[in-house]
Short mmCIF file of C-alpha atoms in Angstrom, two decimals:
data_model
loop_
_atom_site.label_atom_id
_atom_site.label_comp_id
_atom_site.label_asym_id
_atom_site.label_seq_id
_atom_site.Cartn_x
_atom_site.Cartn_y
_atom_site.Cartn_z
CA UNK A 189 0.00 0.00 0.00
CA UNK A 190 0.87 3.53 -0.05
CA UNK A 191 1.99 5.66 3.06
CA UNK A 192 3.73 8.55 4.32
CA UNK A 193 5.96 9.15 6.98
CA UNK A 194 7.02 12.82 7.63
CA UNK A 195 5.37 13.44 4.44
CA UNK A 196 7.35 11.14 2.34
CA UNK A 197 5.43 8.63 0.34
CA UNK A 198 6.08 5.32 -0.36
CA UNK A 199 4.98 1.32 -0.53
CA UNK A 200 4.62 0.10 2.96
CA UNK A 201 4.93 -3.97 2.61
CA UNK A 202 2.68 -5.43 5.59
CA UNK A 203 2.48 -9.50 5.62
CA UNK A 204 -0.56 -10.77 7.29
CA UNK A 205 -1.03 -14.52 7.93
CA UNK A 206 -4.11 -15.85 7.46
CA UNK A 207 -3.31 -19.11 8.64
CA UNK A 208 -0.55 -19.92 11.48
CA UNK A 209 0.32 -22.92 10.53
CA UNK A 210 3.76 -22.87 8.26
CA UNK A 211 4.37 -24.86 4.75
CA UNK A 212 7.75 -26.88 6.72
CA UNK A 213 5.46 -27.09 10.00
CA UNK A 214 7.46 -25.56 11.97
CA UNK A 215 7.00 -22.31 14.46
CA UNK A 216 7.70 -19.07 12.98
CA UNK A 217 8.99 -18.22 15.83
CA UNK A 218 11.50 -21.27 16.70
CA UNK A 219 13.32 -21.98 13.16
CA UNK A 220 16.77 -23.38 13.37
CA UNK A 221 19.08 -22.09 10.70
CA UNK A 222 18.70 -26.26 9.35
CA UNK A 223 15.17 -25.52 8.93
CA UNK A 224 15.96 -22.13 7.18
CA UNK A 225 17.63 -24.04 4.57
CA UNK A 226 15.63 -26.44 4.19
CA UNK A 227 12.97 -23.85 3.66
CA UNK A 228 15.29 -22.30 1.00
CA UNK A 229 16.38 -25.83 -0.35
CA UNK A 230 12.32 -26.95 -1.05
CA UNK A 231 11.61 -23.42 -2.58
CA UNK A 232 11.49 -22.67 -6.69
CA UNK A 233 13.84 -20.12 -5.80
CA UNK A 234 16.06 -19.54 -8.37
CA UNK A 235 20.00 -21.08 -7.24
CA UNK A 236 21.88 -17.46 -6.96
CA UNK A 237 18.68 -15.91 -5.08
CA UNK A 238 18.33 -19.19 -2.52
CA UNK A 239 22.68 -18.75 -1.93
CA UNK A 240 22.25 -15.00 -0.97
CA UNK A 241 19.76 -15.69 0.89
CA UNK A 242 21.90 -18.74 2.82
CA UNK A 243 24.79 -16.46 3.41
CA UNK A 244 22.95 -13.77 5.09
CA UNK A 245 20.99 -16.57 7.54
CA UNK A 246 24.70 -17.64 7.60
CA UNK A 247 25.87 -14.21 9.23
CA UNK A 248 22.96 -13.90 11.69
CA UNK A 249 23.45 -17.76 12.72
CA UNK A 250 26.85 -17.14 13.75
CA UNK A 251 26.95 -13.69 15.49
CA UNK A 252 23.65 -15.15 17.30
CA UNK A 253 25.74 -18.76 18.17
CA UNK A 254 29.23 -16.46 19.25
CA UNK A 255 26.81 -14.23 21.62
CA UNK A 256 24.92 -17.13 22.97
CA UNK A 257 28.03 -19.61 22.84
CA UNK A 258 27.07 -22.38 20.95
CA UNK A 259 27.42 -23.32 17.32
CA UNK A 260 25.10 -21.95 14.16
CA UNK A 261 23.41 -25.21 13.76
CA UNK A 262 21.58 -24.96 17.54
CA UNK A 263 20.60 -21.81 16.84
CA UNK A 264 16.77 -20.98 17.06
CA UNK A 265 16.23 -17.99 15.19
CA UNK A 266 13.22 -15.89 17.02
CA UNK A 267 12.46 -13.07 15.71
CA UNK A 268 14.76 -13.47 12.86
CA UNK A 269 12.61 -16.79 12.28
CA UNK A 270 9.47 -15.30 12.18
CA UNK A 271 7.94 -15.12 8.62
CA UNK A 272 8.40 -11.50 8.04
CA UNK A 273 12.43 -11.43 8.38
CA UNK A 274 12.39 -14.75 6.08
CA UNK A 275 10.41 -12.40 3.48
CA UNK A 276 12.76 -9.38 4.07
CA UNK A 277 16.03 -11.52 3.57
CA UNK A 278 14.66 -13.29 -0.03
CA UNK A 279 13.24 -10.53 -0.66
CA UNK A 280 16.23 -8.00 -0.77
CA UNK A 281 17.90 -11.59 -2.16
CA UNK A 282 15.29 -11.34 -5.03
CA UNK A 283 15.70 -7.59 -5.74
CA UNK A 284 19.72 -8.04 -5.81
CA UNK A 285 19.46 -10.53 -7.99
CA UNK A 286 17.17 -9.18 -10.71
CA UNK A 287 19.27 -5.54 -10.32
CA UNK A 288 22.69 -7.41 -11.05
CA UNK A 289 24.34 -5.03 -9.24
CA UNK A 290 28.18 -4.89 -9.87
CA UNK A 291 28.42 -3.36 -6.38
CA UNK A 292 26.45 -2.27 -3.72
CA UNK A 293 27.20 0.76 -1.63
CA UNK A 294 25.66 2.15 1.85
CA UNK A 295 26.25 4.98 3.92
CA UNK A 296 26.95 4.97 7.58
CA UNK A 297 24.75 3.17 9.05
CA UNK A 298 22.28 4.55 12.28
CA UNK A 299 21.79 2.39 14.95
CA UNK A 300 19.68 4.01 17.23
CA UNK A 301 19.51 4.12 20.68
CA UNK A 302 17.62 3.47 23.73
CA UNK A 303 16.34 -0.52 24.81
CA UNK A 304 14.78 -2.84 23.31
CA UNK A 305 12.46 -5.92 24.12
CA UNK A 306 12.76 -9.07 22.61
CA UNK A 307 12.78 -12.74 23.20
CA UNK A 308 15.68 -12.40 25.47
CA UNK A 309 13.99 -9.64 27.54
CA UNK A 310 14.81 -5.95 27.34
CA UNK A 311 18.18 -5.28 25.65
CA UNK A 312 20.18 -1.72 24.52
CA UNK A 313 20.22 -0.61 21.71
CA UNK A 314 22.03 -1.41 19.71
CA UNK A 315 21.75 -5.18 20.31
CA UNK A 316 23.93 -7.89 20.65
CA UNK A 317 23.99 -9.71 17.22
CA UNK A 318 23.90 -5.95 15.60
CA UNK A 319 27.02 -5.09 17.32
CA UNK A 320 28.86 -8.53 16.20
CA UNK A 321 27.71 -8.15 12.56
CA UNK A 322 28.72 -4.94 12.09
CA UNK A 323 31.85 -4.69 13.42
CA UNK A 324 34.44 -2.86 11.12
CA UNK A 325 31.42 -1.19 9.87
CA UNK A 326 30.50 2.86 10.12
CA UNK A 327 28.31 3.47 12.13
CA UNK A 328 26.35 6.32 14.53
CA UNK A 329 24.02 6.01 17.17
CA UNK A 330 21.42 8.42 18.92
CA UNK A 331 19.38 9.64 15.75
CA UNK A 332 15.92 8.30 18.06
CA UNK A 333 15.26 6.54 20.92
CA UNK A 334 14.55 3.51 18.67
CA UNK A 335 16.17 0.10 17.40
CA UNK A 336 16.83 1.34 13.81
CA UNK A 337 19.32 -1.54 12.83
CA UNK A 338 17.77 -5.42 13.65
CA UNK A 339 20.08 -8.17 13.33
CA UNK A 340 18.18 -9.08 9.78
CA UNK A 341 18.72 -5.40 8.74
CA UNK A 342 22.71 -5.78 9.45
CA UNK A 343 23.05 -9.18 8.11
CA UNK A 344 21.12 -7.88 4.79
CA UNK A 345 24.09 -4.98 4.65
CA UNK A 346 27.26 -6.96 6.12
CA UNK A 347 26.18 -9.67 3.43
CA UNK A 348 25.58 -7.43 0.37
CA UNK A 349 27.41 -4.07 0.72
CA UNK A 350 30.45 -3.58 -0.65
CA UNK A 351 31.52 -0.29 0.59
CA UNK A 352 30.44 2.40 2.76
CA UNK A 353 30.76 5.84 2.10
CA UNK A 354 28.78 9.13 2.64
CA UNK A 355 30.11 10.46 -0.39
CA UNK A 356 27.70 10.76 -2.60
CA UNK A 357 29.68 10.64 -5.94
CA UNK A 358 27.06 9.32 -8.35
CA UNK A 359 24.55 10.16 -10.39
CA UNK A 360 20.81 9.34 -9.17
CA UNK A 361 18.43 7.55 -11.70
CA UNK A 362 16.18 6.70 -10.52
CA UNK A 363 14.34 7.37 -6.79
CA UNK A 364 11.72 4.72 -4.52
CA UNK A 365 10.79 4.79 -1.03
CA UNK A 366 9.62 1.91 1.35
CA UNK A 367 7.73 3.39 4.12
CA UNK A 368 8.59 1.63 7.54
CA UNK A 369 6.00 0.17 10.23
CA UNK A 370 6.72 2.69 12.85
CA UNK A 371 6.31 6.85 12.70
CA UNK A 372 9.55 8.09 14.22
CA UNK A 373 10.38 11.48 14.88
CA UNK A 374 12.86 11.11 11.61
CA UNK A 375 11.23 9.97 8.41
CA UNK A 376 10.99 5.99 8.69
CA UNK A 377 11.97 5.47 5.24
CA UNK A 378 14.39 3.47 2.85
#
């Protein structure tokens, strides 16, 4: 659909299940990175798109198995499991694939601040498995008292970009906006 935030318009993606049970049976909210693949590996995703999307699940699995010492395969993904962060991963994995990019580039990247609550309980900002994926990565903090970067987000970016700059020494083409969930007191906007 179409929506603004801080008068910006864009598409806003929503996914609504209509039914909780899953295709693979298993909890949206308890995948292991096995069942990820094998998610991936059953799929009529094309080969490139389904190996994207394996190395980012590959990035989250083992920041999430370093902070919670243990290995990527006993991971259970929770949030990152659930069925909107599978869409968000093929789906950038889709886009990046159809764009054959010859490089991808991304500016600092904002963090956020404050706490968060999650499966874990209440966590700061930035969290955990953002902190281990991004490291060597620019980054700033404080823009709003919000998570800004998930884990999914900074898997997506430590698995795709190739540089980061905040130079912006290109020419624009062409412009599109995706409108995020929440209204912030900054435009919520990619």
């Amino acid at each position: 659909t179409k929506a603004q935030r801080k008068g910006i318009t864009g598409t806003k993606f929503e996914v609504k299940l209509l039914n909780k049970e899953t295709p693979d049976g298993v909890a949206h909210h308890g995948r292991t990175f096995r069942d990820i693949r094998n998610l991936l590996d059953r799929s009529g995703l094309a080969h490139g798109i389904k190996k994207r999307s394996l190395k980012i699940f590959q990035i989250l699995a083992e920041a999430e198995a370093k902070i919670h010492g243990t290995s990527a395969e006993k991971i259970h993904f929770h949030e990152v499991g659930a069925v909107d962060s599978v869409l968000d991963i093929v789906g950038v994995s889709i886009c990046l694939e159809y764009l054959q990019a010859d490089r991808v580039l991304a500016s600092s990247v904002e963090l956020g601040n404050g706490f968060v609550r999650c499966e874990h309980g209440i966590l700061p900002v930035p969290v955990p498995a953002v902190t281990e994926i991004l490291q060597g990565v620019p980054v700033k903090t404080g823009c709003v008292e919000f998570e800004t970067t998930t884990p999914t987000g900074a898997a997506i970016l430590a698995a795709n970009v190739d540089h980061y700059t905040n130079q912006l020494d290109f020419r624009i083409q062409k412009v599109g906006y995706g409108v995020g969930q929440r209204d912030l007191d900054i435009p919520n906007v990619l």
